[in-house]
Each structure stands twice: as structure tokens, then as C-alpha cells.
Short mmCIF file of C-alpha atoms in Angstrom, two decimals:
data_model
loop_
_atom_site.label_atom_id
_atom_site.label_comp_id
_atom_site.label_asym_id
_atom_site.label_seq_id
_atom_site.Cartn_x
_atom_site.Cartn_y
_atom_site.Cartn_z
CA MET R 12 218.70 40.11 52.43
CA LEU R 13 215.13 39.93 50.86
CA VAL R 14 215.63 40.41 47.41
CA SER R 15 214.22 39.59 43.68
CA SER R 16 215.94 37.29 41.27
CA ARG R 17 216.02 39.62 38.39
CA GLU R 18 219.20 41.24 38.77
CA LEU R 19 220.47 38.22 40.42
CA PHE R 20 220.15 36.21 37.26
CA GLN R 21 220.99 38.89 35.18
CA ILE R 22 224.43 38.97 36.89
CA ALA R 23 224.79 35.34 36.81
CA GLN R 24 223.86 34.97 32.91
CA LYS R 25 226.52 37.66 31.99
CA ASN R 26 229.51 35.92 34.37
CA SER R 27 228.63 32.24 33.67
CA PHE R 28 227.85 30.63 37.10
CA ALA R 29 224.38 29.31 38.52
CA ILE R 30 223.26 30.25 41.70
CA PRO R 31 221.66 26.79 43.62
CA ALA R 32 218.04 26.95 44.47
CA ALA R 33 217.43 25.30 47.88
CA ASN R 34 214.10 23.61 48.87
CA PHE R 35 213.16 24.11 52.54
CA VAL R 36 210.51 21.87 54.48
CA ASP R 37 210.78 23.67 57.89
CA ALA R 38 212.55 26.19 59.72
CA LEU R 39 215.32 23.89 60.34
CA THR R 40 216.17 23.81 56.84
CA ALA R 41 215.77 27.55 56.16
CA LYS R 42 217.74 28.78 58.80
CA VAL R 43 220.74 26.06 57.49
CA TYR R 44 220.95 27.58 54.00
CA THR R 45 220.75 31.20 54.54
CA GLU R 46 223.55 30.82 57.38
CA THR R 47 225.56 28.82 54.97
CA ALA R 48 225.02 31.43 52.01
CA GLU R 49 225.82 33.96 54.83
CA SER R 50 229.27 32.33 55.76
CA CYS R 51 230.02 31.77 52.13
CA GLY R 52 228.88 35.22 51.49
CA LEU R 53 227.01 34.15 48.31
CA PRO R 54 223.40 34.46 46.94
CA LEU R 55 220.59 31.75 47.48
CA ILE R 56 217.29 31.27 46.11
CA LEU R 57 215.28 29.89 49.35
CA ALA R 58 212.60 27.82 47.70
CA TYR R 59 209.12 26.34 48.95
CA ALA R 60 207.50 23.68 46.86
CA GLN R 61 203.28 23.47 46.78
CA SER R 62 203.75 19.73 46.84
CA HIS R 63 205.23 20.43 50.57
CA GLU R 64 202.23 22.19 51.85
CA ALA R 65 201.33 19.05 53.66
CA TYR R 66 204.46 19.45 55.79
CA LEU R 67 204.74 23.22 55.62
CA SER R 68 201.77 25.73 55.22
CA ILE R 69 202.13 28.35 52.55
CA GLU R 70 201.75 30.93 55.18
CA GLU R 71 204.42 29.40 57.80
CA ALA R 72 206.84 29.36 54.63
CA ALA R 73 206.50 32.85 53.95
CA TRP R 74 207.15 33.62 57.44
CA ILE R 75 209.92 31.59 57.68
CA GLY R 76 211.49 32.47 54.34
CA LYS R 77 211.22 36.09 54.99
CA TYR R 78 212.49 35.87 58.69
CA TYR R 79 215.69 34.09 57.74
CA ALA R 80 216.23 35.86 54.45
CA GLU R 81 216.01 39.09 56.14
CA LYS R 82 218.94 38.22 59.05
CA VAL R 83 221.26 37.53 56.62
CA ASN R 84 223.47 40.46 54.64
CA VAL R 85 223.76 38.21 51.64
CA PRO R 86 221.06 38.30 48.60
CA VAL R 87 218.09 35.83 49.39
CA VAL R 88 215.36 35.09 47.03
CA LEU R 89 212.14 33.81 48.70
CA HIS R 90 210.55 31.35 45.65
CA LEU R 91 207.28 29.73 45.55
CA ASP R 92 208.53 26.37 43.67
CA HIS R 93 206.21 24.32 41.32
CA GLY R 94 203.02 26.47 41.78
CA SER R 95 200.20 24.39 40.09
CA ASP R 96 197.06 26.95 40.51
CA PHE R 97 196.74 30.51 40.24
CA GLN R 98 194.85 31.16 43.73
CA PHE R 99 198.02 29.39 45.71
CA ILE R 100 200.49 31.44 43.50
CA LYS R 101 198.23 34.39 44.19
CA ARG R 102 198.47 33.74 48.17
CA GLY R 103 202.44 33.22 47.94
CA ILE R 104 202.67 36.49 46.32
CA ASP R 105 200.36 38.62 48.72
CA LEU R 106 202.04 36.94 51.38
CA GLY R 107 205.82 38.48 50.35
CA PHE R 108 207.29 35.71 47.97
CA SER R 109 209.72 37.46 45.82
CA SER R 110 209.53 35.04 42.85
CA VAL R 111 206.95 32.46 41.98
CA MET R 112 206.89 29.62 39.63
CA PHE R 113 204.11 28.45 37.54
CA ASP R 114 204.40 25.05 36.37
CA GLY R 115 202.16 24.15 33.45
CA SER R 116 204.55 21.67 32.02
CA SER R 117 202.08 18.80 32.12
CA LEU R 118 199.52 20.85 30.54
CA PRO R 119 199.23 21.30 26.42
CA PHE R 120 201.14 24.08 25.17
CA LYS R 121 198.28 26.77 24.76
CA LEU R 122 196.78 26.11 28.35
CA ASN R 123 200.29 26.56 29.64
CA VAL R 124 200.75 29.82 28.22
CA GLN R 125 197.31 31.16 28.83
CA ASN R 126 197.97 30.03 32.56
CA THR R 127 201.30 31.45 32.91
CA ARG R 128 200.25 34.75 31.81
CA GLU R 129 197.76 34.95 34.08
CA VAL R 130 200.44 34.19 36.67
CA VAL R 131 202.81 37.02 35.12
CA ASP R 132 199.98 39.75 34.63
CA TYR R 133 199.16 39.60 38.42
CA ALA R 134 202.52 39.13 39.42
CA HIS R 135 204.20 41.64 37.52
CA THR R 136 201.40 44.35 39.18
CA LYS R 137 202.91 43.58 42.83
CA GLY R 138 206.94 43.82 41.30
CA VAL R 139 207.22 39.40 41.84
CA VAL R 140 209.21 38.03 39.01
CA VAL R 141 207.80 34.88 37.68
CA GLU R 142 209.40 31.39 36.48
CA GLY R 143 207.60 29.01 33.56
CA GLU R 144 208.29 25.76 32.48
CA ILE R 145 207.95 24.40 28.98
CA GLY R 146 209.46 20.85 28.14
CA HIS R 147 208.73 18.38 31.02
CA VAL R 148 211.18 17.54 34.20
CA GLY R 149 209.51 14.42 35.54
CA SER R 150 210.35 12.04 38.44
CA ASN R 151 212.87 9.38 38.91
CA GLU R 152 211.08 6.12 40.80
CA ILE R 153 211.90 7.49 44.43
CA SER R 154 210.91 11.44 44.39
CA TYR R 155 210.23 13.84 47.16
CA GLU R 156 209.03 16.08 44.56
CA GLY R 157 205.83 15.39 42.57
CA GLU R 158 204.55 11.86 41.38
CA SER R 159 207.06 9.08 40.82
CA ASN R 160 207.96 7.47 37.60
CA ASP R 161 206.52 10.76 36.01
CA ARG R 162 208.29 11.03 32.53
CA SER R 163 210.28 13.84 31.41
CA TYR R 164 210.51 14.73 27.92
CA ASP R 165 212.84 17.34 26.16
CA THR R 166 212.27 20.87 25.68
CA THR R 167 212.04 22.05 21.95
CA LEU R 168 213.80 25.27 20.44
CA GLU R 169 210.19 26.38 18.75
CA ASP R 170 208.40 26.31 21.87
CA ALA R 171 210.87 27.77 24.32
CA ILE R 172 210.88 30.84 22.02
CA ASN R 173 207.23 31.08 21.24
CA PHE R 174 206.90 30.47 25.27
CA VAL R 175 208.40 32.94 26.16
CA LYS R 176 207.16 35.19 23.72
CA GLU R 177 204.03 34.53 24.80
CA THR R 178 203.67 34.66 28.31
CA ASN R 179 206.53 37.41 29.44
CA VAL R 180 208.25 35.20 32.02
CA ASP R 181 211.12 36.43 33.72
CA SER R 182 212.69 33.27 33.70
CA LEU R 183 212.34 29.37 32.17
CA ALA R 184 213.24 26.23 33.32
CA ILE R 185 213.81 23.74 30.45
CA SER R 186 214.05 19.89 30.45
CA ILE R 187 217.64 18.41 28.86
CA GLY R 188 217.42 15.33 30.35
CA THR R 189 217.18 15.75 34.21
CA ALA R 190 214.56 14.42 36.29
CA HIS R 191 213.28 14.85 40.13
CA GLY R 192 214.38 12.86 42.88
CA LYS R 193 216.89 9.67 43.29
CA TYR R 194 218.76 8.54 39.91
CA ALA R 195 219.45 4.73 39.37
CA GLY R 196 222.76 6.26 37.77
CA GLU R 197 223.25 9.74 36.10
CA PRO R 198 221.42 11.19 33.59
CA SER R 199 222.27 12.19 29.85
CA ILE R 200 221.94 15.98 29.72
CA ASN R 201 221.21 17.35 26.25
CA PHE R 202 223.96 19.95 26.01
CA ASP R 203 223.27 20.95 22.64
CA ARG R 204 219.79 21.67 23.22
CA LEU R 205 220.91 23.77 25.86
CA HIS R 206 223.00 25.84 23.89
CA GLU R 207 220.72 26.26 21.23
CA ILE R 208 217.74 27.46 23.45
CA SER R 209 220.55 29.89 25.45
CA SER R 210 221.46 31.37 22.19
CA HIS R 211 217.99 32.23 21.01
CA VAL R 212 216.15 32.87 24.18
CA THR R 213 217.06 36.20 26.48
CA VAL R 214 215.67 35.27 29.79
CA PRO R 215 217.59 33.48 32.43
CA LEU R 216 217.01 29.52 32.19
CA VAL R 217 216.81 27.44 35.27
CA LEU R 218 217.61 23.53 35.83
CA HIS R 219 214.92 21.18 37.54
CA GLY R 220 216.06 17.93 39.14
CA GLY R 221 219.62 18.91 39.56
CA SER R 222 220.53 16.58 42.76
CA SER R 223 223.05 13.69 41.90
CA SER R 224 222.99 14.63 38.11
CA GLY R 225 227.02 14.39 38.55
CA ASP R 226 229.33 17.40 39.36
CA GLN R 227 230.94 17.81 35.80
CA LYS R 228 227.75 17.80 33.90
CA LEU R 229 226.02 20.42 36.29
CA ASN R 230 229.37 22.48 36.53
CA ARG R 231 228.91 22.51 32.36
CA CYS R 232 225.00 23.46 32.72
CA ALA R 233 226.18 26.32 35.47
CA THR R 234 228.81 28.16 33.15
CA GLU R 235 227.05 26.92 29.70
CA GLY R 236 223.54 28.70 30.23
CA MET R 237 221.76 28.05 33.28
CA SER R 238 221.51 30.76 35.97
CA LYS R 239 219.39 28.65 38.52
CA ILE R 240 219.74 24.74 39.29
CA ASN R 241 217.41 23.24 41.71
CA ILE R 242 218.57 20.80 44.59
CA PHE R 243 216.41 19.24 46.83
CA THR R 244 216.92 15.51 47.27
CA ASP R 245 220.58 15.50 47.75
CA PHE R 246 220.10 17.71 51.27
CA ILE R 247 217.48 15.15 52.21
CA VAL R 248 219.21 12.34 51.70
CA SER R 249 222.66 13.68 53.50
CA ALA R 250 220.73 15.13 56.43
CA HIS R 251 219.41 11.57 56.89
CA LYS R 252 222.56 9.90 56.79
CA LYS R 253 224.00 12.28 59.16
CA ALA R 254 220.90 11.14 61.28
CA LYS R 255 221.86 7.49 61.19
CA GLU R 256 225.02 8.40 63.28
CA PRO R 257 224.89 7.89 66.75
CA SER R 258 223.87 10.63 68.78
CA GLN R 259 223.52 10.75 72.59
CA ASP R 260 220.58 13.66 72.75
CA TYR R 261 218.23 15.25 70.63
CA PHE R 262 220.42 18.28 70.10
CA GLU R 263 223.44 16.39 68.61
CA LEU R 264 220.80 15.02 66.19
CA ILE R 265 219.80 18.66 65.18
CA ASN R 266 223.54 19.49 64.68
CA GLN R 267 224.12 16.30 62.73
CA LEU R 268 221.15 17.31 60.53
CA GLU R 269 222.43 20.62 59.90
CA GLU R 270 225.80 19.54 59.33
CA GLY R 271 224.53 17.12 56.38
CA LEU R 272 222.48 20.00 55.04
CA LYS R 273 225.47 22.55 54.94
CA GLN R 274 227.84 20.03 53.24
CA VAL R 275 225.69 19.57 50.42
CA LEU R 276 225.10 23.62 49.78
CA VAL R 277 228.84 24.19 50.55
CA HIS R 278 229.58 21.76 47.69
CA TYR R 279 227.05 22.98 44.91
CA TYR R 280 228.38 26.59 45.38
CA LYS R 281 231.46 25.25 44.49
CA VAL R 282 229.84 23.24 41.73
CA PHE R 283 228.19 26.02 39.95
CA GLU R 284 231.03 28.46 40.24
CA THR R 285 228.37 30.69 42.45
CA GLN R 286 230.07 34.35 42.92
CA PRO R 287 229.39 36.79 45.38
CA VAL R 288 226.87 39.62 44.34
CA GLN R 289 226.71 42.95 45.10
CA LEU R 290 223.28 44.88 44.05
CA LYS R 291 222.74 48.14 43.18
CA GLY R 292 221.12 50.42 45.73
#
């Protein structure tokens, strides 16, 4: 069922678990993610990133996302991830995304606030929730999102508090050591900063760059303050590995890709200690 993330995140906050945000790039990935969520009986953030527009238009993403979200009985949020301009995000809202992100993390603080607030003001009139980002989650040398070798810098407590106050965002992505793409090793997570921000900011917190950040570290993030953790690279790597296995025909190849995607989502449901959610009404 297609839902907003507002109540989902409140439940995740209260019960100290995270919900995975899985980026889809076609109908196959969306189908596998939602079917896996259904089989596990767990909620899902089905995310489409603006950076993947070359592979899947926003119109196609909205249709695919809504179709597969409505086919299952578990809560599914259709989320527009890393939107970088108002007009694109507005199209997403008008097409039926139930959650959107404006990523102004590379902008000066005041301009990030201004642009995020513009998105919030429009989205809230449509009943759509908004995620913002302060601090910046960059990219590793090999990245399927954003620019490669884009430097990360940690979120400060002062910026987090002021950003939420001035934008009225519904959730906040913060940077505490992760990056998008493939790591050479594992990142160093600033748990002190996570605890500091989570104790002073009431909105749900989001972690980007979750892939291969280390299961123990991600479990701590999920149980110590993060309500949503984004995963993409690990899905693509797992599917690619499965595709390298000998296959007899096209349909067997599809089954291999599906199995690779499914294994990753099931794995992270366990790591994030995601719990079943019954929404009111």
C-alpha cells in the first residue's frame, strides 16, 4: 500500500529501528523490492533518484512505483531521492510521489534553507512529506549516484538545529562519515555526532551512503537514531555478481538478477532490525 513516511518514521523512532530505502532504476528492481517487502511483512521506502533520470524518466518512475506499491499489503513510501531543483521535485509531487527530498547540501546554508523551504511549502499543501540534508554525504571513487570523489563533510549540531527550525522539514539527512558508492574499506562513523543530533532534533534522521558501511556500524545507526538508511550500490553489485553466473537463457538471467536483489534487501532488514508496522486507519 502506498503511504506517507510520517507515521512510519514516528514508529521507527519510538522503537529504535530503521527502514531501508531501496533505489529502483526500472520495473524489475521495483517489483523485487516490493515483493520482498511483502514476503517479509515489513515496510519499505521505494526510492527513485533524480540522478537516474537517464535510465528511467520521472513519469515512468511514478507509474511503476505507484503500481507496485499498491500491489502489496505492507506500507510502501514512494520517495523522490536527491531532487536538486524545485521544478523537478514539483513534477514528482504532482505525479504522486508520497515523499520527496531536496538535496541542497552542496549549497551555502542560507540558500539550502531557502530552496528547501520552497519545496516544503509546496509539498505540504499536497500532503507530501519532505526530507532535507545538511552537512554533505559525498561519493567514493566509484559511485552510481552523484559525482565521483565528491568530498563528504560532517553535519554540525548547530546547523542541524537551525536547518530544521528554518525549513520545517519532516526528516533530516545528516552526514556522519558515509559516502555514496563503493568503499575501498569501511567508513569511520561519527556516533557521537549521531547521538548529539538525535538528542536535540526531534524530526527523524536519515543516513545516505549506507551500502557496505559495515553491518555492525549500520545496526548501531539503526538502533541509535537513524529511522531511514539508504542502500543502492549493494543491490547493483549483488545483481551484477549473480548475472555473471552461467545461465541458459534470458529468463534464467532475470531470475538470477532478482535473487541478487532480494538477498540484499532481506539482509538489510535484519541488520536494521526493521519491524512490522500497522498504520492507523
